[in-house]
Amino acid sequence: MADRIYHPNAELAKSAHCKSFDEYKKMHEESIKNPEIFWGEIAKQFYWETPSSNDKFFSYNFDITKGDIFVKWMEGASTNISFNLLDKNVKCGNGDKIAFYWEGNDPEDYSRLTYRKLLEETCRFANVLKSKGIQKGDRVAIYMPMILELPVAMLACTRIGAVHSVVFAGYSSDSLAERMLDSKAKILITADGVWRGEKQLNLKKICDDAMDKTKLHNHEIDTCIVVSHLRRLANPQGKSTTDKNQNGINGTSNGKNCELNISWNDERDYWWHEEMEDADTSCYPVWVNAEDPLFILYTSGSTGKPKGVLHTTAGYLIYAATTFKYVFDYKQNDVYWCTADIGWITGHTYVVYGPLANSGTSVLFEGTPFYPDNDRYWSVIDKYKVSQFYTAPTAIRSLMKFGDEFVKKHDLSSLKVLGSVGEPINPEAWLWFYNLVGHGKCSIADTFWQTETGGHVITPLPGATPMKPGSATFPFFGVLPELLDEDGKLIEGEGEGYLVFRQPWPGMMRSLYNNHERFQTTYFDRFHGYYCTGDGARRDADGYLWVTGRIDDMLNVSGHLMSTAEVESVLAEHPFCSEAAVVSKPHPVKGQCLYCFVTPNDGNVFDKKMQDELKKLVRERIGPFAQPDIIQHAPGLPKTRSGKIMRRVLRKIALGDKNVGDTSTLADETIVDLLFQLRPQQA
Ligand code: WT7
């Protein structure tokens, strides 16, 4: 079934940006052979204050044995991203076009923002940042819910050449503090709080705690700007000094009661709307170099310490714009919706930069798929007549559980393209998405990429690529994937191996913030001459690529990448715990989940209370999405004589699979049977 080929809808293909598989192949070949010409043509659609010289358009070194790794696109050119995304649109007659429809957690809360208004708000906030002393190159930490002020804050940074570092507002205060310390952030932008479903979260409190923590490490954040989001929801139109209209962002609100105790430090904290009140609505853009940093975004690393992935200006812009245009086949009257939070790379590239670079209209959604009922996604698609819908396999699987009726209640006929991202999509979920949500007439774009790649790298194109459920299919323009075996030998034709890339595409990362060494060892040391993704993949007889998942100690829980090491180190902090080993286990909805083996210190009893406490600790330290599913008692761990934990054995125990393979190198083989006996019932 998974090998059946699904052809693009002929009607869609007729008017698509890329109309056939042959056209795709031709364009791809050109992009690989003549990258300067291919991307040079695309770069002409944007404004360059200083043009790039041809001889410096593209240079790189991917081979660490020949010197430091570097990637440069359009070196010497200068531009400003907010100018390209906003001013250019307003000048070209798109000023009144909607950039974002905002849909709140509560269906009665909604508003919208035109390109003109977005430009004004961006300029005003850029002026606020300037008034707080922020200059080109300074890092700005952002910890915000999915509200319109979030893209405004990001774009305001780009306006003045400041580097944003958005931290997903589901991370704990520890995680936020760690990221602000690493990036040496000068300022923090947040909101009072947010509703998620029935739950109200106090974001300001988390920020207060995080700022206390950075202070302990001698890094003081002296300015914190706070959007009064919950209070304006509680005080609909005009009744409050913190009303939306003061922000110039018109909307309705259900006036839900909201009591939030937030503490305030007069020396450090400022209300967003008060700062914006007197700020000027124009702000001359700071022209930055093509290779100047645009943003830092942290992703998990297999050692446990997060990596500050650094993206730069020109390459990221042209890559975000081009992938968005072709992969979603975006047309001027379309309404596009990506459900990802802006705190992840998907939200950076495909909620903010890609859509705006194409004069797009998108939905910015604050809520969850399950509130007020399990049909929220389908009702939003119906409400805004969404044409491209981009979500994650874990969301699809969790919605499948509720049955088809929730979907069938709504008119989804506006849909043309359905996107999937975050992890491999299982064929069952693919077919449900295709047949039920897409009525068998939409193309599915199963987009493989990473925080590091900046944009899609392996993906079908809706009008061109024949699809196979579960396969991310073929490389995007500029991308040259290869499969390598353990020894770094090329696997030609059918086979399975390490997924690597042979040459850079414009949107790839340039470094890890302040740690170029780690950048080189993580991505370029395993196989010389290639960027190593850390994923495995299979190529079938038709040349289709099937990403099989991580091959390092990383796992993907509901699309959130994390490392087993970071969870282990949190568990090991607990006084109860002498040692911990964490593995991933397949999970029907989340894709993978955390299975933890814990060895108690002498004299401690392993009971339910302890399990709950350890789960809570991981939630608090990393974030709610990292909560382990299983904590198992492990009086000992399967270790080799040299003391290395044999994780492959633990993965088998987690699965309840007795075929553990060779255990002869273990110091104590009896531990394996004991761990099988202690395996909890619910596992
Ligand atoms: C890892 C990157 C890129 C945005 C979301 C996650 C996995 C992502 C797919 C896909 C199979 C996928 C990989 C990758 N992944 N998309 N379509 N098929 N695997 O970004 O947090 O940097 O995670 O997500 O394992 O390495 P990220």
XYZ file of C-alpha atoms and ligand atoms in Angstrom:
710
model
C 0.000 0.000 0.000
C 2.772 2.406 0.983
C 4.423 1.842 -2.361
C 1.450 2.924 -4.424
C 2.132 6.134 -6.310
C -0.235 9.089 -5.937
C -0.023 11.554 -8.794
C -0.552 15.284 -8.327
C -4.024 16.508 -9.129
C -3.964 17.486 -12.829
C -5.959 20.655 -12.222
C -3.486 21.805 -9.579
C -0.495 20.898 -11.760
C -1.758 23.020 -14.665
C -1.278 26.278 -12.827
C 1.455 25.227 -10.392
C 4.784 27.065 -10.093
C 6.448 23.803 -11.071
C 4.156 21.875 -13.401
C 5.711 18.478 -13.960
C 8.256 16.033 -12.667
C 10.408 16.708 -15.738
C 10.371 20.417 -15.050
C 11.383 19.731 -11.443
C 14.272 17.538 -12.573
C 15.506 20.170 -15.008
C 15.358 22.930 -12.414
C 17.034 20.764 -9.820
C 19.861 19.875 -12.149
C 20.416 23.531 -13.004
C 20.412 24.483 -9.299
C 23.168 21.962 -8.589
C 25.309 22.639 -11.644
C 25.021 26.418 -11.698
C 24.034 27.558 -8.232
C 25.229 31.130 -8.901
C 22.940 31.501 -11.901
C 19.986 29.691 -10.329
C 19.973 31.627 -7.039
C 21.247 34.816 -8.675
C 18.057 34.926 -10.758
C 15.933 34.479 -7.624
C 17.903 37.108 -5.692
C 16.832 39.680 -8.315
C 13.308 39.620 -6.845
C 14.627 41.235 -3.694
C 16.033 44.631 -2.883
C 19.787 44.912 -2.335
C 21.148 48.196 -1.082
C 24.549 47.025 -2.295
C 24.458 44.366 -5.020
C 26.613 41.264 -4.776
C 29.569 40.819 -7.044
C 29.472 37.731 -9.220
C 32.809 36.329 -8.124
C 31.713 36.361 -4.489
C 28.209 35.018 -4.983
C 28.896 31.611 -3.458
C 31.874 30.113 -1.640
C 32.294 27.290 0.838
C 34.415 24.588 2.368
C 32.742 21.358 3.496
C 35.971 19.416 4.081
C 37.448 19.851 7.530
C 40.763 18.294 6.475
C 41.244 21.304 4.183
C 40.614 23.988 6.814
C 37.713 25.568 8.681
C 34.204 24.910 7.484
C 32.444 27.954 6.054
C 29.489 28.767 3.833
C 28.920 32.202 2.267
C 26.245 33.414 -0.095
C 26.245 36.862 -1.690
C 29.097 38.081 0.468
C 29.453 41.844 0.199
C 25.834 42.463 -0.736
C 23.771 44.397 1.768
C 20.060 44.491 2.442
C 17.443 44.580 5.175
C 14.952 41.755 5.594
C 12.125 43.821 7.086
C 12.466 46.206 4.136
C 12.047 43.326 1.685
C 9.132 41.811 3.574
C 7.247 44.987 4.467
C 8.217 48.269 2.755
C 8.475 46.558 -0.598
C 4.978 45.131 -0.251
C 3.482 48.431 0.793
C 5.208 50.169 -2.132
C 3.932 47.535 -4.590
C 0.294 48.077 -3.654
C -0.026 45.319 -1.063
C -0.432 47.733 1.845
C -4.042 46.766 2.469
C -3.463 43.082 1.986
C -3.826 40.969 5.136
C -0.479 39.654 6.322
C -1.886 37.765 9.303
C -5.286 36.669 10.510
C -4.907 36.147 14.227
C -7.114 33.406 15.685
C -7.055 33.256 19.479
C -7.309 30.295 21.779
C -10.957 31.203 22.259
C -12.852 31.257 18.935
C -14.300 34.625 19.884
C -10.864 36.231 20.023
C -9.563 37.186 16.627
C -7.995 40.061 14.747
C -6.000 40.845 11.622
C -3.012 42.830 10.483
C -2.385 44.356 7.052
C 1.054 44.794 5.521
C 0.880 48.548 6.106
C -0.013 48.110 9.762
C 2.641 45.435 10.188
C 5.248 47.824 8.800
C 4.108 50.581 11.157
C 4.102 48.351 14.208
C 7.497 46.963 13.266
C 8.972 50.439 12.926
C 7.462 51.547 16.204
C 8.856 48.589 18.053
C 12.228 48.990 16.351
C 12.252 52.526 17.764
C 11.363 51.157 21.203
C 14.290 48.730 20.986
C 16.573 51.562 19.977
C 15.371 53.645 22.927
C 16.419 50.767 25.194
C 19.914 50.875 23.759
C 19.662 47.907 21.375
C 22.005 48.148 18.407
C 23.082 46.128 15.406
C 24.442 42.735 16.474
C 22.861 42.757 19.979
C 20.926 39.646 20.925
C 17.250 40.022 21.835
C 15.579 37.138 23.691
C 11.900 36.593 22.896
C 9.620 34.369 24.992
C 6.133 34.954 23.662
C 2.883 33.165 22.864
C 1.417 33.029 19.356
C 0.233 36.634 19.190
C 0.755 39.324 16.548
C 3.367 41.098 18.656
C 5.679 38.105 18.175
C 6.350 38.585 14.437
C 6.390 42.347 15.091
C 9.154 41.871 17.676
C 11.187 39.630 15.349
C 10.855 41.972 12.383
C 11.717 44.961 14.560
C 15.004 43.222 15.415
C 15.764 42.734 11.726
C 14.909 46.393 11.105
C 17.882 47.503 13.198
C 20.160 44.519 12.598
C 19.656 43.048 16.080
C 19.741 39.251 16.346
C 16.610 37.607 17.721
C 16.737 34.491 19.807
C 13.192 33.197 20.173
C 12.687 30.637 22.926
C 9.518 28.524 22.648
C 7.157 29.690 25.398
C 6.661 26.142 26.625
C 10.218 25.876 27.906
C 10.923 26.071 31.626
C 12.650 29.016 33.334
C 15.846 26.915 33.506
C 15.848 26.329 29.756
C 15.100 30.002 29.068
C 17.895 31.098 31.417
C 20.380 28.698 29.835
C 19.590 30.074 26.368
C 19.755 33.721 27.457
C 23.118 33.069 29.090
C 24.529 31.329 26.043
C 23.429 34.065 23.650
C 24.278 36.838 26.170
C 20.880 38.390 25.508
C 20.582 42.070 26.405
C 16.832 42.306 26.689
C 13.828 39.996 27.044
C 10.433 40.423 25.400
C 7.473 38.471 26.718
C 3.750 38.640 27.550
C 1.902 38.548 30.862
C 0.440 35.156 30.087
C -1.512 33.025 27.669
C -4.444 30.650 27.479
C -3.811 27.178 26.120
C -7.094 25.346 25.946
C -8.570 25.607 29.448
C -5.217 26.345 31.033
C -3.819 29.754 31.800
C -0.043 30.076 31.878
C 1.860 32.821 33.648
C 4.710 33.602 31.269
C 5.942 36.661 33.171
C 6.575 34.515 36.247
C 8.701 32.107 34.196
C 10.647 35.083 32.810
C 11.142 36.542 36.308
C 12.589 33.227 37.478
C 14.793 32.951 34.397
C 16.132 36.489 34.847
C 16.909 35.696 38.516
C 18.836 32.660 37.321
C 20.942 34.493 34.750
C 21.810 37.017 37.459
C 23.281 34.193 39.548
C 25.630 33.634 36.610
C 26.588 37.305 36.513
C 24.481 38.100 33.494
C 21.837 40.666 34.231
C 18.950 41.306 31.878
C 18.192 44.936 32.611
C 15.161 45.384 30.381
C 12.045 43.241 30.041
C 9.179 44.349 27.789
C 5.815 42.758 28.505
C 2.786 42.548 26.200
C -0.412 42.896 28.172
C -2.106 40.058 26.341
C -4.325 38.467 28.994
C -5.563 41.773 30.305
C -6.629 43.005 26.908
C -8.513 39.742 26.364
C -10.268 40.337 29.657
C -11.177 43.912 28.697
C -12.648 43.951 25.220
C -12.493 46.957 22.918
C -11.987 50.349 24.365
C -12.686 49.564 27.991
C -9.156 49.187 29.129
C -5.971 51.124 28.947
C -4.342 47.952 27.689
C -6.812 47.428 24.897
C -5.784 45.980 21.575
C -6.701 49.181 19.812
C -3.913 50.884 21.657
C -1.583 48.597 19.851
C -3.276 49.504 16.643
C -4.200 45.888 16.205
C -7.959 45.707 15.868
C -9.811 42.713 17.087
C -12.604 41.265 19.077
C -12.342 39.562 22.363
C -14.690 37.514 24.473
C -13.932 39.381 27.669
C -13.142 36.228 29.613
C -12.335 36.896 33.235
C -8.703 36.728 33.919
C -6.958 37.062 37.226
C -3.264 36.909 36.928
C -0.851 37.894 39.627
C 2.245 39.177 38.038
C 5.065 40.822 39.863
C 6.655 43.942 38.530
C 10.113 45.404 38.854
C 9.844 49.125 38.081
C 13.494 49.348 37.283
C 13.454 46.622 34.697
C 9.920 45.911 33.417
C 8.029 47.943 30.799
C 4.582 47.465 29.277
C 4.713 47.031 25.514
C 1.692 49.275 24.864
C 3.057 52.089 27.014
C 6.370 52.049 25.187
C 4.633 51.909 21.811
C 2.347 54.839 22.522
C 4.826 57.557 21.677
C 7.077 55.620 19.350
C 7.474 56.909 15.807
C 5.838 54.834 13.042
C 8.794 55.110 10.737
C 12.281 53.803 11.229
C 14.976 53.854 8.576
C 16.254 50.291 8.022
C 19.797 49.388 9.004
C 21.491 47.842 5.973
C 23.286 44.674 6.973
C 25.730 42.434 5.166
C 24.481 39.291 3.447
C 26.373 37.152 5.952
C 25.449 39.144 9.076
C 23.557 37.090 11.680
C 19.766 37.171 11.394
C 18.800 34.947 14.311
C 19.872 32.270 16.747
C 17.554 29.374 17.462
C 18.422 26.691 19.981
C 18.026 23.025 19.225
C 18.890 19.967 21.271
C 22.367 18.515 21.106
C 23.291 14.937 21.874
C 25.562 16.020 24.753
C 22.608 17.674 26.489
C 23.722 21.283 26.090
C 21.513 23.058 23.547
C 23.096 24.304 20.343
C 22.579 27.901 19.235
C 21.989 27.413 15.510
C 23.017 30.586 13.691
C 21.308 31.731 10.483
C 22.404 34.694 8.401
C 20.628 37.173 6.193
C 20.695 36.863 2.402
C 20.867 33.091 1.973
C 18.148 32.466 4.535
C 15.870 35.037 2.900
C 16.097 33.652 -0.614
C 15.822 30.067 0.579
C 12.810 30.695 2.871
C 11.091 32.576 0.043
C 11.772 29.953 -2.631
C 10.861 26.871 -0.603
C 7.630 28.539 0.538
C 6.663 29.442 -3.014
C 7.327 26.027 -4.574
C 6.611 23.576 -1.756
C 3.213 25.076 -0.912
C 2.634 26.334 -4.449
C 1.580 29.643 -2.917
C -0.514 31.999 -5.119
C -1.520 35.578 -4.387
C -5.110 34.911 -3.253
C -4.313 31.889 -1.139
C -4.715 31.760 2.618
C -2.007 29.690 4.177
C -1.909 28.184 7.646
C 1.021 26.607 9.451
C 0.089 25.341 12.913
C 3.668 25.290 14.240
C 4.639 27.598 17.056
C 6.951 30.425 16.017
C 9.271 29.243 18.799
C 10.412 26.407 16.512
C 12.228 26.721 13.202
C 9.037 25.774 11.332
C 7.417 28.890 12.741
C 10.412 31.091 11.909
C 10.656 30.031 8.275
C 7.064 29.119 7.466
C 4.950 31.382 9.692
C 7.076 34.524 9.510
C 9.793 34.808 6.863
C 8.646 32.578 3.966
C 5.017 33.766 3.779
C 5.875 37.474 4.137
C 8.620 37.194 1.516
C 5.883 36.016 -0.886
C 3.349 38.716 0.086
C 1.375 35.899 1.649
C -1.701 35.922 3.843
C -1.531 33.502 6.748
C -3.355 32.450 9.846
C -1.541 32.866 13.156
C -3.166 30.513 15.651
C -2.766 30.776 19.391
C -4.721 27.736 20.506
C -4.659 23.954 20.458
C -6.340 21.432 18.118
C -8.584 20.248 20.981
C -10.185 23.451 22.213
C -13.053 24.207 22.495
C -13.556 20.887 20.756
C -11.609 18.356 18.737
C -12.611 19.933 15.433
C -10.839 23.245 15.995
C -8.374 22.802 13.119
C -11.122 21.929 10.674
C -13.299 24.811 11.814
C -10.407 27.298 11.374
C -9.723 25.973 7.850
C -13.409 26.464 7.060
C -13.559 29.925 8.668
C -10.619 31.406 6.733
C -10.967 29.220 3.597
C -7.421 27.984 4.048
C -5.755 26.703 0.879
C -2.482 25.372 2.299
C -2.481 23.624 5.657
C 0.840 22.666 7.239
C 0.956 20.555 10.407
C 2.737 17.647 12.123
C 2.172 13.873 12.034
C 1.689 13.799 15.812
C -1.226 16.251 15.484
C -2.715 14.205 12.637
C -2.494 10.983 14.638
C -4.040 12.532 17.732
C -6.948 13.891 15.653
C -7.508 10.568 13.844
C -8.360 9.040 17.223
C -11.541 11.098 17.520
C -13.074 9.643 14.380
C -14.012 11.090 11.006
C -17.149 12.985 12.037
C -15.211 15.951 13.409
C -13.628 16.461 9.999
C -16.766 15.828 7.960
C -18.717 18.520 9.815
C -16.715 21.223 8.017
C -16.312 22.462 4.484
C -12.677 21.854 3.627
C -13.032 22.351 -0.125
C -10.690 25.372 -0.103
C -7.675 23.116 0.560
C -5.105 22.537 -2.201
C -1.913 21.499 -0.459
C -1.399 19.661 2.824
C 1.996 19.759 4.514
C 3.585 17.535 7.111
C 6.747 18.150 9.136
C 8.648 17.067 12.209
C 9.048 13.321 11.892
C 8.390 10.546 9.425
C 4.654 10.347 8.676
C 3.332 6.807 8.881
C 1.360 5.693 5.799
C -1.842 5.264 7.828
C -1.773 8.918 8.920
C -0.735 10.012 5.407
C -3.733 8.252 3.855
C -6.168 9.644 6.409
C -4.826 13.141 5.747
C -4.959 12.609 1.999
C -8.360 10.928 1.721
C -10.392 12.483 4.501
C -8.936 15.963 4.987
C -7.799 16.469 1.391
C -10.690 14.584 -0.271
C -8.108 12.796 -2.444
C -7.479 15.952 -4.449
C -4.739 17.736 -2.471
C -1.037 17.088 -2.774
C 0.759 16.157 0.409
C 4.119 17.764 1.030
C 6.017 15.575 3.490
C 8.806 18.030 4.182
C 12.032 16.753 5.684
C 14.315 19.406 7.188
C 15.954 20.565 10.421
C 16.552 23.696 12.491
C 20.011 23.582 10.932
C 18.847 23.413 7.304
C 16.791 26.616 7.641
C 14.166 25.374 5.184
C 12.856 22.248 3.438
C 15.607 20.072 1.980
C 13.771 16.911 0.940
C 10.177 17.336 -0.176
C 7.749 16.749 -3.009
C 6.442 19.720 -5.035
C 2.628 19.743 -5.198
C 2.158 20.000 -8.960
C 5.175 17.953 -9.936
C 6.191 15.071 -7.713
C 4.351 11.744 -7.714
C 3.934 10.890 -4.022
C 4.441 7.735 -1.990
C 2.855 7.777 1.495
C 5.653 8.042 4.055
C 8.397 9.161 1.698
C 9.757 12.730 1.707
C 10.633 11.908 -1.932
C 13.317 14.113 -3.578
C 15.662 17.018 -2.803
C 14.642 20.650 -3.112
C 16.570 22.948 -5.493
C 20.199 23.352 -4.496
C 20.237 20.254 -2.285
C 22.364 17.219 -3.106
C 21.662 14.321 -0.730
C 23.764 11.157 -0.517
C 23.612 8.000 1.553
C 26.824 6.774 3.189
C 27.635 3.536 4.977
C 29.481 3.260 8.330
C 32.813 3.703 6.564
C 31.725 6.725 4.598
C 31.367 4.845 1.319
C 28.711 6.131 -1.078
C 25.646 3.946 -1.401
C 24.479 4.124 -4.998
C 21.003 3.063 -6.017
C 18.846 1.161 -3.560
C 20.052 1.003 0.029
C 20.026 2.508 3.485
C 22.598 4.656 5.271
C 23.510 7.978 6.832
C 21.764 10.915 5.190
C 24.310 13.598 4.270
C 24.504 16.593 1.910
C 27.336 17.181 -0.463
C 27.114 20.945 -1.016
C 25.519 23.937 0.706
C 22.169 25.479 -0.177
C 21.559 29.169 0.674
C 19.426 28.615 3.804
C 21.704 26.310 5.767
C 23.160 27.281 9.156
C 26.539 29.000 9.216
C 27.746 28.116 12.698
C 26.730 27.451 16.287
C 26.625 30.716 18.180
C 30.042 31.378 19.711
C 31.058 27.761 19.165
C 32.340 27.155 15.662
C 34.361 24.235 16.970
C 31.259 22.364 18.068
C 29.617 23.193 14.718
C 32.486 21.519 12.887
C 32.676 18.428 15.082
C 28.911 17.897 15.208
C 28.152 18.165 11.523
C 31.394 17.757 9.554
C 33.686 15.403 11.427
C 31.877 12.093 10.970
C 32.176 12.159 7.157
C 34.645 14.549 5.575
C 33.286 16.657 2.753
C 29.641 16.297 3.774
C 27.092 17.923 6.077
C 25.811 15.100 8.282
C 22.120 15.337 9.256
C 22.206 12.753 12.039
C 19.302 10.950 10.350
C 19.232 7.651 8.530
C 17.458 7.192 5.206
C 16.626 4.538 2.638
C 16.550 4.965 -1.142
C 14.092 2.691 -2.925
C 14.257 1.282 -6.434
C 12.543 4.405 -7.855
C 15.046 6.729 -6.158
C 12.588 7.920 -3.473
C 14.106 8.846 -0.118
C 12.538 7.517 3.087
C 13.902 9.161 6.223
C 14.046 6.499 8.932
C 14.847 8.690 11.953
C 17.739 9.759 14.152
C 20.817 7.603 14.420
C 22.350 9.457 17.356
C 21.069 9.633 20.946
C 18.334 12.032 19.980
C 14.632 11.445 19.880
C 11.587 13.157 18.570
C 8.581 13.462 20.914
C 5.572 14.949 19.138
C 7.919 16.739 16.774
C 10.099 18.116 19.606
C 13.682 17.060 19.178
C 15.490 16.267 22.411
C 18.486 14.310 23.556
C 18.417 11.409 25.968
C 21.481 12.963 27.644
C 19.658 16.124 28.705
C 16.880 14.083 30.348
C 19.424 11.804 32.026
C 21.259 14.709 33.550
C 18.042 16.164 34.978
C 17.087 12.803 36.534
C 20.548 12.306 37.963
C 20.271 15.625 39.807
C 17.540 14.220 42.058
C 18.892 13.107 45.475
C 16.934 9.867 45.099
C 18.669 8.912 41.925
C 22.090 7.322 41.711
C 22.071 6.831 37.973
C 19.680 7.101 35.053
C 19.626 5.919 31.454
C 17.012 7.133 29.010
C 15.970 5.604 25.699
C 13.229 6.322 23.220
C 10.312 4.023 22.612
C 7.820 4.189 19.734
C 4.519 5.810 20.722
C 1.282 5.612 18.713
C 0.527 9.356 18.873
C 3.721 11.119 19.872
C 5.917 9.159 17.479
C 8.423 8.477 20.218
C 8.331 8.796 23.982
C 10.846 8.773 26.839
C 11.480 5.528 28.702
C 13.742 6.072 31.730
C 15.675 3.508 33.741
C 16.491 4.805 37.206
C 18.832 3.354 39.816
C 17.939 4.600 43.308
C 20.565 5.547 45.841
C 21.026 3.078 48.706
C 18.224 3.191 51.234
C 15.674 4.776 48.873
C 12.461 3.014 47.965
C 11.285 3.060 44.366
C 7.558 3.763 44.460
C 4.815 5.639 42.635
C 5.534 8.818 44.568
C 9.122 8.762 43.432
C 8.127 8.144 39.812
C 5.778 11.129 39.908
C 8.414 13.311 41.470
C 10.963 12.436 38.805
C 8.449 13.081 36.016
C 7.650 16.430 37.555
C 11.330 17.323 37.779
C 11.822 16.731 34.047
C 8.728 18.811 33.275
C 10.007 21.658 35.390
C 13.545 21.576 34.149
C 12.999 21.106 30.435
C 9.335 21.719 29.750
C 5.979 19.910 29.807
C 6.521 18.271 26.415
C 9.549 16.401 27.824
C 7.599 14.514 30.503
C 8.706 10.843 30.492
C 6.028 8.224 29.859
C 7.750 5.477 31.841
C 10.110 5.533 34.789
C 11.367 2.010 35.433
C 13.217 0.747 38.487
C 16.719 -0.419 37.543
C 18.773 -1.815 40.426
C 21.628 -1.868 37.919
C 22.223 -0.902 34.276
C 23.633 -3.097 31.508
C 27.193 -1.847 31.200
C 30.204 -3.082 29.314
C 33.380 -3.815 31.245
C 34.607 -0.362 30.316
C 31.484 1.114 31.889
C 29.569 2.161 28.761
C 25.812 1.702 29.033
C 24.509 -0.564 26.278
C 21.550 1.460 25.112
C 20.576 -0.958 22.410
C 19.764 -3.506 25.159
C 17.711 -0.935 27.060
C 15.749 -0.109 23.907
C 14.842 -3.799 23.603
C 13.762 -3.940 27.249
C 11.616 -0.853 26.743
C 9.917 -2.639 23.838
C 9.553 -5.891 25.805
C 11.468 -7.611 23.015
C 13.528 -10.505 24.337
C 15.763 -10.617 21.240
C 18.419 -8.453 22.812
C 21.274 -9.761 20.660
C 24.811 -10.299 21.872
C 25.312 -9.369 25.532
C 28.619 -11.146 26.054
C 30.552 -7.908 26.494
C 28.411 -6.910 29.484
C 30.090 -6.822 32.883
C 27.015 -8.513 34.398
C 24.691 -10.321 32.014
C 22.100 -11.224 34.684
C 20.999 -7.596 34.872
C 19.134 -7.985 31.567
C 16.736 -10.622 32.940
C 16.232 -8.641 36.096
C 15.259 -5.538 34.089
C 12.767 -7.553 32.053
C 11.192 -8.776 35.319
C 10.923 -5.241 36.674
C 9.362 -3.884 33.492
C 6.211 -2.015 34.612
C 2.798 -3.310 33.563
C 1.762 -0.143 31.711
C 4.885 -0.268 29.518
C 14.628 16.399 12.955
C 14.851 17.887 13.005
C 12.262 20.971 10.633
C 11.225 21.354 11.474
C 10.811 20.439 12.540
C 11.846 19.803 13.400
C 13.049 14.962 12.017
C 11.703 16.520 10.539
C 10.866 15.138 9.076
C 10.198 14.434 8.020
C 11.225 12.474 8.793
C 11.683 14.405 9.967
C 14.438 14.504 11.635
C 15.269 15.769 11.746
N 12.189 15.291 10.864
N 10.900 16.434 9.467
N 9.382 15.040 7.148
N 10.429 13.099 7.914
N 11.870 13.073 9.803
O 13.074 20.480 13.451
O 13.667 20.114 15.838
O 15.453 20.615 14.130
O 14.266 18.395 14.169
O 13.242 16.120 12.817
O 14.861 13.546 12.556
O 16.644 15.538 11.948
P 14.161 19.955 14.439
